[in-house]
Coordinates of C-alpha atoms in Angstrom, one line a residue:
Chain A
M1 CA 0.0 0.0 0.0
K2 CA 2.8 2.4 0.9
S3 CA 4.5 1.8 -2.4
A4 CA 1.4 2.6 -4.3
L5 CA 1.3 5.9 -2.4
R6 CA 4.9 6.6 -3.2
N7 CA 4.4 5.7 -6.9
A8 CA 1.5 8.1 -7.1
Y9 CA 3.4 10.8 -5.3
Y10 CA 6.5 10.5 -7.6
F11 CA 4.4 10.2 -10.7
T12 CA 2.5 13.4 -9.9
L13 CA 5.8 15.1 -9.1
S14 CA 7.3 14.2 -12.4
R15 CA 4.1 15.1 -14.3
Y16 CA 4.0 18.5 -12.7
S17 CA 7.8 19.0 -12.3
L18 CA 7.7 22.3 -14.1
N19 CA 4.7 23.5 -12.1
P20 CA 5.7 25.3 -8.9
N21 CA 2.8 23.8 -7.1
P22 CA 3.4 23.7 -3.4
S23 CA 0.2 21.8 -2.8
L24 CA 1.8 18.6 -4.2
L25 CA 4.1 18.6 -1.2
Q26 CA 1.1 18.4 1.0
I27 CA -0.3 15.3 -0.6
A28 CA 1.2 13.1 2.1
P29 CA -0.5 14.7 5.1
F30 CA -3.8 14.8 3.2
I31 CA -3.6 11.2 2.1
S32 CA -3.4 10.4 5.8
T33 CA -6.8 11.9 6.4
F34 CA -8.4 9.9 3.7
P35 CA -7.6 6.3 4.5
S36 CA -9.5 4.9 1.6
L37 CA -7.4 6.6 -1.0
P38 CA -4.6 4.1 -1.3
S39 CA -7.0 1.3 -2.2
V40 CA -8.5 3.5 -5.0
L41 CA -5.0 4.2 -6.3
S42 CA -3.9 0.6 -6.5
R43 CA -7.2 -0.3 -8.2
N44 CA -6.8 2.4 -10.9
H45 CA -3.2 2.1 -12.1
P46 CA -1.3 4.9 -10.3
F47 CA 0.7 5.8 -13.4
R48 CA -2.4 7.0 -15.0
S49 CA -4.5 8.0 -12.0
P50 CA -3.7 11.8 -11.7
L51 CA -4.8 12.3 -15.3
C52 CA -7.7 9.9 -15.2
A53 CA -11.1 11.5 -14.9
T54 CA -12.7 8.5 -13.3
L55 CA -10.7 8.9 -10.2
M56 CA -12.2 12.3 -9.7
A57 CA -15.7 10.8 -9.8
G58 CA -15.1 9.7 -6.2
G59 CA -15.3 13.3 -5.2
D60 CA -13.7 13.3 -1.8
Y61 CA -10.0 13.0 -2.8
D62 CA -9.2 16.6 -3.4
S63 CA -5.5 16.1 -3.2
L64 CA -5.7 14.8 -6.7
Q65 CA -8.5 17.2 -7.6
T66 CA -5.8 19.8 -8.4
S67 CA -5.6 18.0 -11.8
P68 CA -9.0 18.9 -13.2
L69 CA -8.8 22.2 -11.3
E70 CA -5.5 23.0 -12.9
K71 CA -6.6 21.8 -16.3
Q72 CA -9.6 24.1 -16.2
F73 CA -7.5 27.1 -15.2
E74 CA -4.9 26.3 -17.8
K75 CA -7.6 26.3 -20.4
F76 CA -8.8 29.7 -19.0
R77 CA -5.3 31.1 -19.2
V78 CA -5.0 30.1 -22.9
Q79 CA -8.4 31.6 -23.6
L80 CA -7.6 34.9 -21.9
E81 CA -4.2 35.1 -23.5
D82 CA -5.9 34.6 -26.9
S83 CA -8.3 37.4 -26.2
G84 CA -5.5 39.5 -25.0
S85 CA -3.6 39.1 -28.2
L86 CA -6.7 39.7 -30.2
R87 CA -7.2 43.0 -28.3
E88 CA -3.7 44.0 -29.2
R89 CA -4.3 43.4 -32.9
I90 CA -7.5 45.4 -32.6
R91 CA -5.6 48.2 -30.9
A92 CA -3.1 48.3 -33.7
V93 CA -5.8 48.7 -36.4
V94 CA -7.6 51.3 -34.2
L95 CA -4.4 53.4 -34.0
E96 CA -4.2 53.5 -37.7
I97 CA -7.8 54.5 -37.9
E98 CA -7.0 57.3 -35.5
S99 CA -4.2 58.6 -37.6
A100 CA -6.3 58.5 -40.8
T101 CA -9.0 60.4 -38.9
R102 CA -6.6 63.0 -37.8
L103 CA -5.5 63.6 -41.4
M104 CA -9.1 64.0 -42.4
Q105 CA -9.8 66.4 -39.5
A106 CA -6.8 68.5 -40.3
S107 CA -7.9 69.0 -43.9
L108 CA -11.5 69.7 -42.8
L109 CA -10.2 72.4 -40.5
L110 CA -9.4 74.5 -43.6
V111 CA -13.1 75.0 -44.1
H112 CA -13.0 77.5 -41.2
Q113 CA -10.4 79.5 -43.1
S114 CA -12.8 79.7 -46.0
K115 CA -10.9 77.6 -48.4
P116 CA -13.2 76.6 -51.1
I117 CA -15.3 73.7 -50.1
P118 CA -14.7 71.3 -53.0
E119 CA -10.9 71.6 -52.5
V120 CA -11.2 70.9 -48.8
L121 CA -13.5 68.0 -49.4
Q122 CA -11.2 66.5 -52.0
K123 CA -8.4 66.1 -49.6
A124 CA -10.6 64.7 -46.9
N125 CA -12.4 62.3 -49.2
S126 CA -9.1 60.6 -50.1
Q127 CA -9.0 59.4 -46.5
I128 CA -12.4 57.8 -46.6
N129 CA -11.0 54.9 -48.7
V130 CA -8.2 54.5 -46.2
L131 CA -10.8 54.3 -43.4
K132 CA -12.9 51.9 -45.4
G133 CA -9.9 49.6 -45.7
L134 CA -9.0 49.9 -42.0
Y135 CA -12.6 49.1 -40.9
N136 CA -12.7 46.1 -43.1
K137 CA -9.4 45.0 -41.5
L138 CA -10.9 45.5 -38.1
A139 CA -14.0 43.5 -39.1
E140 CA -11.7 40.6 -40.2
V141 CA -9.9 40.6 -36.9
V142 CA -13.1 40.6 -34.9
R143 CA -14.7 38.0 -37.1
E144 CA -12.2 35.5 -35.6
C145 CA -14.4 35.4 -32.5
P146 CA -17.9 35.5 -33.7
G147 CA -20.5 37.2 -31.5
Q148 CA -18.0 39.1 -29.5
Y149 CA -18.3 42.5 -31.3
Y150 CA -19.5 44.1 -28.1
R151 CA -16.8 42.5 -26.0
Y152 CA -14.2 44.6 -27.7
H153 CA -16.5 47.4 -28.8
G154 CA -15.0 49.9 -26.2
D155 CA -11.7 49.7 -28.0
W156 CA -13.0 51.4 -31.1
R157 CA -16.0 53.2 -29.8
S158 CA -14.6 56.8 -29.4
E159 CA -12.6 56.6 -32.6
T160 CA -15.7 55.5 -34.6
Q161 CA -17.7 58.3 -33.1
M162 CA -15.1 60.8 -34.3
V163 CA -15.1 59.2 -37.8
V164 CA -18.9 59.5 -38.0
S165 CA -18.8 63.1 -37.0
L166 CA -16.3 64.0 -39.7
L167 CA -18.2 62.0 -42.3
A168 CA -21.4 63.7 -41.4
F169 CA -19.9 67.1 -41.5
M170 CA -18.4 66.4 -44.9
H171 CA -21.7 65.1 -46.2
W172 CA -23.4 68.3 -44.9
L173 CA -20.9 70.5 -46.6
E174 CA -21.5 68.6 -49.9
T175 CA -25.3 68.3 -49.8
G176 CA -26.7 70.2 -46.9
N177 CA -28.3 67.0 -45.6
L178 CA -27.8 64.8 -42.6
L179 CA -25.8 61.6 -43.3
M180 CA -28.0 58.7 -42.4
H181 CA -27.0 55.7 -40.3
T182 CA -27.1 53.4 -43.3
E183 CA -25.3 55.9 -45.5
A184 CA -22.5 56.1 -42.9
E185 CA -22.3 52.4 -42.9
E186 CA -22.0 52.4 -46.7
K187 CA -19.2 54.9 -46.7
L188 CA -17.2 52.8 -44.3
G189 CA -18.0 49.6 -46.3
L190 CA -19.8 48.1 -43.4
N191 CA -23.3 47.8 -44.7
N192 CA -23.2 44.1 -45.7
S193 CA -20.9 43.1 -42.9
D194 CA -21.6 41.4 -39.7
F195 CA -19.4 44.2 -38.2
A196 CA -22.1 46.9 -38.0
L197 CA -21.9 50.6 -37.1
D198 CA -23.4 50.8 -33.7
L199 CA -26.5 53.1 -33.7
E200 CA -25.5 54.9 -30.6
D201 CA -22.0 55.5 -31.9
Y202 CA -23.6 57.0 -35.0
L203 CA -25.8 59.3 -32.9
V204 CA -23.0 60.5 -30.7
G205 CA -21.0 61.2 -33.9
V206 CA -23.8 63.3 -35.2
C207 CA -23.9 65.3 -32.0
F208 CA -20.1 65.9 -32.3
M209 CA -20.8 67.2 -35.8
S210 CA -23.3 69.7 -34.5
N211 CA -20.7 71.0 -32.1
E212 CA -18.7 72.1 -35.1
M213 CA -21.6 74.2 -36.5
P214 CA -21.4 77.4 -34.4
R215 CA -17.7 77.8 -35.2
Y216 CA -18.3 77.2 -38.8
V217 CA -21.1 79.7 -39.0
V218 CA -19.2 82.4 -37.2
N219 CA -16.2 82.0 -39.5
Q220 CA -18.4 82.0 -42.6
V221 CA -20.1 85.2 -41.6
T222 CA -16.8 86.8 -40.9
A223 CA -15.7 85.8 -44.4
G224 CA -18.8 87.4 -45.9
D225 CA -21.1 84.5 -46.5
Y226 CA -24.3 85.9 -44.9
D227 CA -26.6 83.2 -46.2
C228 CA -24.9 80.5 -44.2
P229 CA -26.6 81.1 -40.9
R230 CA -30.0 80.6 -42.3
K231 CA -29.1 77.3 -43.8
V232 CA -27.3 76.1 -40.8
L233 CA -30.1 77.2 -38.5
K234 CA -32.6 75.3 -40.5
F235 CA -30.5 72.2 -40.6
L236 CA -29.7 72.3 -36.9
T237 CA -33.3 73.0 -35.9
D238 CA -34.5 70.0 -37.9
L239 CA -31.7 67.9 -36.4
H240 CA -32.6 68.9 -32.9
A241 CA -36.3 68.2 -33.5
A242 CA -35.4 64.8 -34.9
F243 CA -33.3 64.0 -31.9
R244 CA -36.1 65.0 -29.6
M245 CA -38.0 62.0 -31.0
L246 CA -35.6 59.7 -29.2
N247 CA -36.1 58.5 -25.6
L248 CA -32.6 58.6 -24.2
R249 CA -31.2 57.3 -20.9
N250 CA -29.0 59.5 -18.8
D251 CA -25.9 58.3 -20.5
F252 CA -23.1 59.8 -22.7
L253 CA -25.4 60.2 -25.7
R254 CA -27.9 62.2 -23.6
K255 CA -25.1 64.5 -22.5
K256 CA -24.0 65.1 -26.1
F257 CA -27.6 65.7 -27.2
D258 CA -28.0 68.2 -24.4
S259 CA -25.0 70.1 -25.7
M260 CA -26.7 70.3 -29.1
K261 CA -29.2 72.9 -27.9
Y262 CA -26.4 75.2 -26.9
D263 CA -25.0 74.9 -30.5
L264 CA -28.5 75.6 -31.8
R265 CA -28.8 78.7 -29.6
R266 CA -25.4 80.0 -30.7
V267 CA -26.3 79.6 -34.3
E268 CA -29.6 81.4 -33.7
E269 CA -27.7 84.3 -32.2
V270 CA -25.5 84.5 -35.2
Y271 CA -28.5 84.3 -37.5
Y272 CA -30.2 87.1 -35.5
D273 CA -27.1 89.3 -35.7
V274 CA -27.0 88.9 -39.4
K275 CA -30.7 89.4 -39.9
I276 CA -31.3 92.6 -37.9
R277 CA -28.4 94.3 -39.6
G278 CA -30.0 93.5 -42.9
L279 CA -26.9 91.7 -44.1
A280 CA -28.7 88.6 -45.3
T281 CA -29.4 89.2 -49.0
T282 CA -32.0 86.5 -49.9
G283 CA -35.6 87.2 -50.7
D284 CA -36.3 85.8 -47.3
S285 CA -35.0 88.8 -45.5
V286 CA -37.2 91.1 -47.6
G287 CA -40.2 89.1 -46.8
D288 CA -39.4 89.2 -43.1
Q289 CA -38.9 92.9 -43.2
G290 CA -42.4 93.2 -44.7
A291 CA -43.9 91.3 -41.8
Q292 CA -45.0 93.2 -38.7
K293 CA -43.5 91.9 -35.6
I294 CA -46.2 91.9 -32.9
Chain B
M1 CA -53.1 82.6 -63.7
L2 CA -56.3 83.5 -62.1
C3 CA -56.4 80.2 -60.2
S4 CA -52.8 80.8 -58.9
S5 CA -53.6 84.4 -57.8
S6 CA -56.8 83.3 -56.0
A7 CA -54.8 80.5 -54.4
A8 CA -52.2 83.1 -53.5
I9 CA -54.9 85.4 -52.0
K10 CA -56.2 82.4 -50.0
R11 CA -52.8 81.7 -48.8
I12 CA -52.1 85.2 -47.7
S13 CA -55.4 85.5 -45.9
V14 CA -54.7 82.3 -44.1
S15 CA -51.2 83.6 -43.3
W16 CA -52.8 86.7 -41.7
L17 CA -55.0 84.5 -39.6
I18 CA -52.0 82.5 -38.5
M19 CA -50.1 85.7 -37.7
A20 CA -53.0 86.9 -35.6
N21 CA -52.9 83.7 -33.6
N22 CA -49.1 83.4 -33.1
S23 CA -46.1 85.5 -33.8
N24 CA -44.1 82.6 -35.4
F25 CA -42.2 84.0 -38.4
K26 CA -41.5 80.7 -39.9
S27 CA -45.1 79.7 -40.6
H28 CA -45.7 83.2 -42.1
R29 CA -42.6 82.8 -44.2
L30 CA -43.7 79.4 -45.5
S31 CA -47.0 80.8 -46.7
R32 CA -45.2 83.2 -49.1
S33 CA -45.3 82.2 -52.7
E34 CA -41.6 82.4 -53.2
S35 CA -41.2 79.8 -50.4
S36 CA -43.7 77.4 -52.0
T37 CA -41.0 75.8 -54.1
K38 CA -39.0 75.3 -50.9
R39 CA -42.0 73.7 -49.1
P40 CA -42.1 70.3 -50.9
R41 CA -38.3 70.0 -50.6
T42 CA -38.4 71.0 -47.0
M43 CA -41.2 68.6 -46.3
S44 CA -39.4 65.7 -48.0
I45 CA -36.1 66.3 -46.2
H46 CA -37.9 66.7 -43.0
S47 CA -40.0 63.6 -43.4
S48 CA -37.1 61.4 -44.4
L49 CA -35.3 62.7 -41.3
K50 CA -38.4 62.0 -39.3
D51 CA -38.7 58.4 -40.6
A52 CA -35.1 57.6 -40.0
F53 CA -35.2 59.0 -36.5
S54 CA -38.4 57.3 -35.7
S55 CA -36.8 54.0 -36.6
Y56 CA -33.8 54.9 -34.5
A57 CA -36.2 55.7 -31.6
D58 CA -37.8 52.3 -32.0
H59 CA -34.5 50.5 -32.0
L60 CA -33.3 52.4 -28.9
N61 CA -36.6 51.9 -27.1
A62 CA -36.5 48.1 -27.7
L63 CA -32.9 48.0 -26.5
N64 CA -33.6 49.9 -23.3
E65 CA -36.7 48.0 -22.5
K66 CA -34.9 44.7 -22.9
R67 CA -32.1 46.0 -20.8
E68 CA -34.6 46.9 -18.0
R69 CA -36.1 43.4 -18.1
I70 CA -32.7 41.8 -17.9
V71 CA -31.7 44.0 -14.9
K72 CA -34.9 43.0 -13.1
A73 CA -34.3 39.3 -13.8
S74 CA -30.7 39.7 -12.7
R75 CA -31.7 41.2 -9.4
D76 CA -34.1 38.3 -8.7
V77 CA -31.3 35.8 -9.6
T78 CA -29.0 37.7 -7.1
M79 CA -31.6 37.7 -4.3
N80 CA -32.5 34.0 -4.6
S81 CA -28.9 32.9 -5.1
K82 CA -28.0 34.6 -1.8
K83 CA -30.8 32.7 -0.2
V84 CA -29.2 29.4 -1.4
I85 CA -25.9 30.6 0.1
F86 CA -27.5 31.3 3.5
Q87 CA -29.2 27.9 3.4
V88 CA -25.9 26.1 2.8
H89 CA -24.3 28.0 5.6
R90 CA -26.8 26.4 8.0
I91 CA -25.0 23.1 7.4
S92 CA -23.6 21.0 10.2
K93 CA -22.6 17.4 10.8
A94 CA -26.1 16.7 12.0
N95 CA -28.3 18.2 9.2
R96 CA -26.0 17.9 6.2
E97 CA -28.3 15.8 4.0
E98 CA -31.4 17.9 4.5
V99 CA -29.6 21.2 4.2
L100 CA -28.0 20.1 0.9
E101 CA -31.2 18.7 -0.4
K102 CA -33.1 21.9 0.2
A103 CA -30.2 23.9 -1.3
E104 CA -30.2 21.8 -4.4
K105 CA -33.9 22.4 -4.8
D106 CA -33.6 26.1 -4.3
L107 CA -30.7 26.3 -6.8
A108 CA -32.9 24.5 -9.4
A109 CA -35.7 27.0 -8.7
V110 CA -33.3 29.9 -9.4
R111 CA -32.5 28.3 -12.7
D112 CA -36.1 27.5 -13.7
Q113 CA -37.8 30.7 -12.5
H114 CA -35.2 33.5 -12.9
I115 CA -32.3 32.5 -15.1
S116 CA -34.9 31.2 -17.6
R117 CA -36.0 34.9 -17.9
L118 CA -32.5 35.9 -18.9
V119 CA -32.4 33.0 -21.4
K120 CA -35.5 34.3 -23.0
E121 CA -34.1 37.8 -23.5
L122 CA -30.6 37.2 -24.5
Q123 CA -29.6 36.3 -28.1
G124 CA -26.7 36.9 -30.4
T125 CA -24.9 40.2 -29.7
D126 CA -27.0 40.7 -26.5
F127 CA -24.7 38.4 -24.5
W128 CA -21.8 40.8 -24.7
K129 CA -23.7 44.1 -25.4
L130 CA -25.9 43.8 -22.3
R131 CA -23.4 41.9 -20.1
R132 CA -23.3 44.7 -17.5
A133 CA -27.0 44.3 -17.0
Y134 CA -26.9 40.6 -16.0
S135 CA -23.4 40.1 -14.8
P136 CA -24.0 40.7 -11.1
G137 CA -26.8 38.1 -11.1
V138 CA -24.8 35.5 -12.9
Q139 CA -21.8 36.1 -10.6
E140 CA -24.0 35.5 -7.6
Y141 CA -25.5 32.4 -9.2
V142 CA -22.0 31.1 -9.9
E143 CA -21.1 31.8 -6.2
A144 CA -24.1 29.9 -5.0
A145 CA -23.7 26.9 -7.3
T146 CA -20.0 26.5 -6.6
F147 CA -20.5 26.9 -2.9
F148 CA -23.2 24.2 -2.9
K149 CA -21.0 21.8 -5.0
F150 CA -18.1 22.3 -2.7
C151 CA -20.2 21.4 0.4
Q152 CA -21.6 18.4 -1.4
T153 CA -18.5 16.9 -2.9
G154 CA -15.4 19.0 -1.9
T155 CA -14.7 19.8 -5.5
L156 CA -14.9 22.9 -7.7
L157 CA -17.8 23.1 -10.1
N158 CA -16.4 23.6 -13.5
L159 CA -17.5 26.3 -16.0
D160 CA -18.4 23.5 -18.4
E161 CA -20.5 21.7 -15.8
I162 CA -22.4 24.9 -14.7
N163 CA -23.1 25.7 -18.4
A164 CA -24.3 22.2 -19.0
S165 CA -26.8 22.6 -16.2
L166 CA -28.1 25.7 -18.0
L167 CA -28.5 24.1 -21.4
P168 CA -32.0 22.6 -20.6
L169 CA -33.4 26.0 -20.0
S170 CA -32.9 27.1 -23.6
D171 CA -34.9 26.1 -26.7
P172 CA -32.5 23.9 -28.8
S173 CA -33.1 26.1 -31.8
L174 CA -31.9 29.2 -30.0
E175 CA -28.5 30.2 -28.7
P176 CA -28.2 29.0 -25.1
L177 CA -27.2 31.2 -22.2
Q178 CA -23.7 30.2 -21.4
I179 CA -21.9 31.9 -18.5
N180 CA -18.7 33.4 -19.9
L181 CA -15.3 33.0 -18.4
L182 CA -15.1 36.5 -16.8
D183 CA -18.4 36.2 -14.9
Y184 CA -17.3 32.7 -13.7
L185 CA -14.0 34.0 -12.4
L186 CA -15.7 36.9 -10.7
G187 CA -18.2 34.6 -9.0
L188 CA -15.4 32.3 -8.0
A189 CA -13.7 35.2 -6.2
D190 CA -16.8 35.8 -4.2
L191 CA -17.0 32.1 -3.4
T192 CA -13.8 32.3 -1.4
G193 CA -15.4 34.8 0.9
E194 CA -18.2 32.5 1.7
L195 CA -15.8 29.6 2.1
M196 CA -13.9 31.7 4.6
R197 CA -17.1 32.2 6.6
L198 CA -17.9 28.5 6.4
A199 CA -14.4 27.5 7.5
I200 CA -14.6 29.7 10.6
G201 CA -18.0 28.4 11.3
R202 CA -17.0 24.8 11.0
I203 CA -14.0 25.3 13.4
S204 CA -16.4 26.5 16.0
D205 CA -18.4 23.4 15.5
G206 CA -15.3 21.3 15.9
E207 CA -14.9 20.2 12.3
V208 CA -11.3 21.1 12.1
E209 CA -10.3 18.8 9.3
Y210 CA -13.1 20.1 7.1
S211 CA -11.8 23.6 7.7
E212 CA -8.3 22.5 6.7
R213 CA -9.7 21.1 3.5
I214 CA -11.5 24.4 2.8
C215 CA -8.2 26.2 3.5
Q216 CA -6.4 24.1 0.9
F217 CA -9.2 24.6 -1.6
V218 CA -9.2 28.3 -1.2
R219 CA -5.4 28.4 -1.5
D220 CA -5.6 26.5 -4.8
I221 CA -8.2 28.9 -6.2
Y222 CA -6.2 31.9 -5.1
R223 CA -3.0 30.6 -6.7
E224 CA -4.7 29.7 -10.0
L225 CA -6.4 33.1 -10.1
T226 CA -3.2 35.1 -9.6
L227 CA -2.1 33.9 -13.1
L228 CA -5.4 34.9 -14.7
V229 CA -6.2 38.2 -13.2
P230 CA -3.7 40.3 -15.2
L231 CA -5.1 38.8 -18.4
M232 CA -8.7 39.6 -17.8
D233 CA -10.7 42.3 -19.7
D234 CA -11.1 45.3 -17.3
G235 CA -9.6 43.5 -14.4
S236 CA -9.9 46.3 -11.9
D237 CA -12.8 44.8 -9.9
M238 CA -11.0 41.5 -10.0
K239 CA -7.9 43.0 -8.6
T240 CA -9.8 44.3 -5.5
K241 CA -11.5 40.9 -5.2
M242 CA -8.0 39.3 -5.1
D243 CA -7.0 41.5 -2.2
T244 CA -10.1 40.4 -0.3
M245 CA -9.4 36.8 -1.3
L246 CA -5.9 36.9 0.2
Q247 CA -7.4 38.3 3.4
S248 CA -9.9 35.4 3.5
V249 CA -7.1 32.9 2.9
V250 CA -5.1 34.4 5.8
K251 CA -8.1 34.4 8.1
I252 CA -8.7 30.7 7.5
E253 CA -5.0 29.9 7.9
N254 CA -4.8 31.8 11.1
A255 CA -7.9 30.0 12.4
C256 CA -6.4 26.6 11.5
F257 CA -3.2 27.6 13.1
S258 CA -4.9 28.6 16.3
V259 CA -6.6 25.3 16.6
R260 CA -3.4 23.4 16.0
V261 CA -1.4 25.5 18.5
R262 CA -4.0 25.5 21.2
G263 CA -5.4 22.1 20.4
S264 CA -5.0 20.8 23.9
E265 CA -7.0 23.7 25.3
Y266 CA -9.7 23.4 22.7
I267 CA -12.9 22.1 24.1
P268 CA -15.7 21.5 21.5
L269 CA -19.1 23.2 22.0
L270 CA -17.7 26.3 23.6
G271 CA -18.5 29.5 21.9
S272 CA -16.0 32.2 21.0
S273 CA -17.2 34.4 23.9
D274 CA -15.7 31.9 26.4
P275 CA -12.4 33.3 27.6
S276 CA -10.6 29.9 27.1
S277 CA -11.8 29.6 23.5
F278 CA -9.1 29.8 20.9
L279 CA -11.4 32.2 19.0
V280 CA -11.0 34.9 21.5
G281 CA -9.0 37.7 19.9
V282 CA -9.6 36.5 16.3
S283 CA -10.9 39.4 14.3
D284 CA -14.6 39.5 13.4
V285 CA -15.8 38.1 10.1
E286 CA -16.4 41.0 7.8
L287 CA -19.3 41.0 5.5

C-alpha cells in the first residue's frame, strides 16, 4: 500500500515537475486523512491516475483534484491570452484609424479658413477609402471570435464616433443634408458586414458634428457668407427636432444631445445678428422685413 | 393665372390668420409664394429625417426595455442565489443531508424561475452588449452553485458543468445562455469569501479537518487566479477581489493555526465568547 502511495506521489511530481505547485508537497499529510485513498490508487493504475477523470468521480479526494482544477484554469489562461492578443491586434488597427481620422480632421479644419469647399473635401475624401480599408481589416480581426463584437467594442467606440462626426460634417458640406446611419455604414464599407456601425456611436458622432456648426457659421459670416446662418439654423433645428423624438437614458449620448441645444442657440444668435443688420441678401429677409412683428 | 392668384390670396389670408394667432415668423414665411418651391423640398427632407429617427427611436426603445427586463431578472437571480448561500451556511454534521437537499432544490428553482427569464431575453450580440446588466446576477449564481457543489463533494464546479446545467433552459433552436469566463471567475472570487465564513463556522463546531480542506481549496483557487487576473478584460474589480481573497485565505490559515497550537486547550461546543476559547482575539468576520 505504501509503495502505491509513493508511486502516485512520484508520478504526480514528475508530471508537474515544471509546475511550482506547493500543494503537491502536501499530498502526504492529506492522504493520511483519507484512509480509503490508497486502495483506490492501486485499483486504478497509479501511473495514469492523476490524469484519469474516473478517479475524480469519487469526489472526496481533493489532493488529486488539483488536476482537473489546474486543467480548467490552464484552459482559461489560454483563452484569456488569446483574447489579450486579439485585443492587441484590434488596438493596432484602431491606432491606424485614429491617424487617418486626424489627417481627415486636419484637412477639414481648412473650411474654417474659408478655403473653397470642393478643394477641402477632395483632400478629406481621399482618407475615406483608407478608413474603409481599415474598418474592413478590423472586421476581419473581430470575425475571428464571432458574436464578441461588443466585448471589444470599447476599443473602437470613441474613434468611430469621431469618424462618423467627420463624415457627417463632410456630407453636410457637400449636400446640406444629414448623413443617415445606413449611408454612414456604406461609406465605411460596413453595410453588408456582420461588423455593424453601432447606432449609438452614429448618434454620438452626429452630436459631435453639431458641435462644429457654431464655429463654422461664425467664420463663414466673418468671411462674408451671410446666407450660411439661415441654412445652418434650419438644418440644426430639424436635427434637434429629430433627436427629440428619441427616448434617451441618462448616459453619454444624452449629455451630447443636451450640448446640441447650446450649439443651436449659438447659431440662432449669429442668424439674428446677421438678420437685424439686414446683411442677409436673400428674398427671405425682404419678406421678413415686410412682416410686422407683434 | 387667375387660379394661382386666387390661391395666393387664399394663402395670404390664411397667413394673416396665423399671424394673428401666433407670432411665429416661420409659418408666415412658408406661406409666401416664393417659399412654395421650398416647401415640398423642406417637407421631403424633414419627413425622411423623421422616418429615419423614428426607426432609431424604435431601436433604442426596444434595446432599453430589454435592458430593463434583464436587470430585473438579474436582481431576482441575485436575491435568490443569496438565499441558497445562506441555506448552505446552515450546514452542520447533523443536518448535512437535508440542508444540501433543500439547497439543491432552491438552486434548481433559481434556474427555472429566474435564469430562464434571462435566457428568453438574450440572443446573439446581447450576450456581450448587455453583459453589464446581467453580470451581477450571474456572478451571484456562480457563487451559490460552486458553494453548494463544494459542500456536497469538496470539488470545484467547472464552468463546463455549470453551463451544461443551464442548457436545458434554452430552446434547442436558440443560442443557449452560457456563462462566460469572466463572470465565472468573478463569481469564484466571491465564493472564497463564503468559504472563509464556512471554515470559521466549522471550526467553532469542531470540524477542524473540514476547515483545513477548505483552507487548501481556497489556497488553490487563489493561486490559480493570480495567473489569470492580469489577463482579464477590465480586471480592476477582479484586482480588488483578489486582495479580499488573500485576506480570506489568511483568516482561514490563522484560524487553523490557532486550533493546532492550542489544540489541547480546545474544548468543543464552547462559543467564542468563552475566555478559554481559541477564537478569543480572532478578528470578526467582515461582511
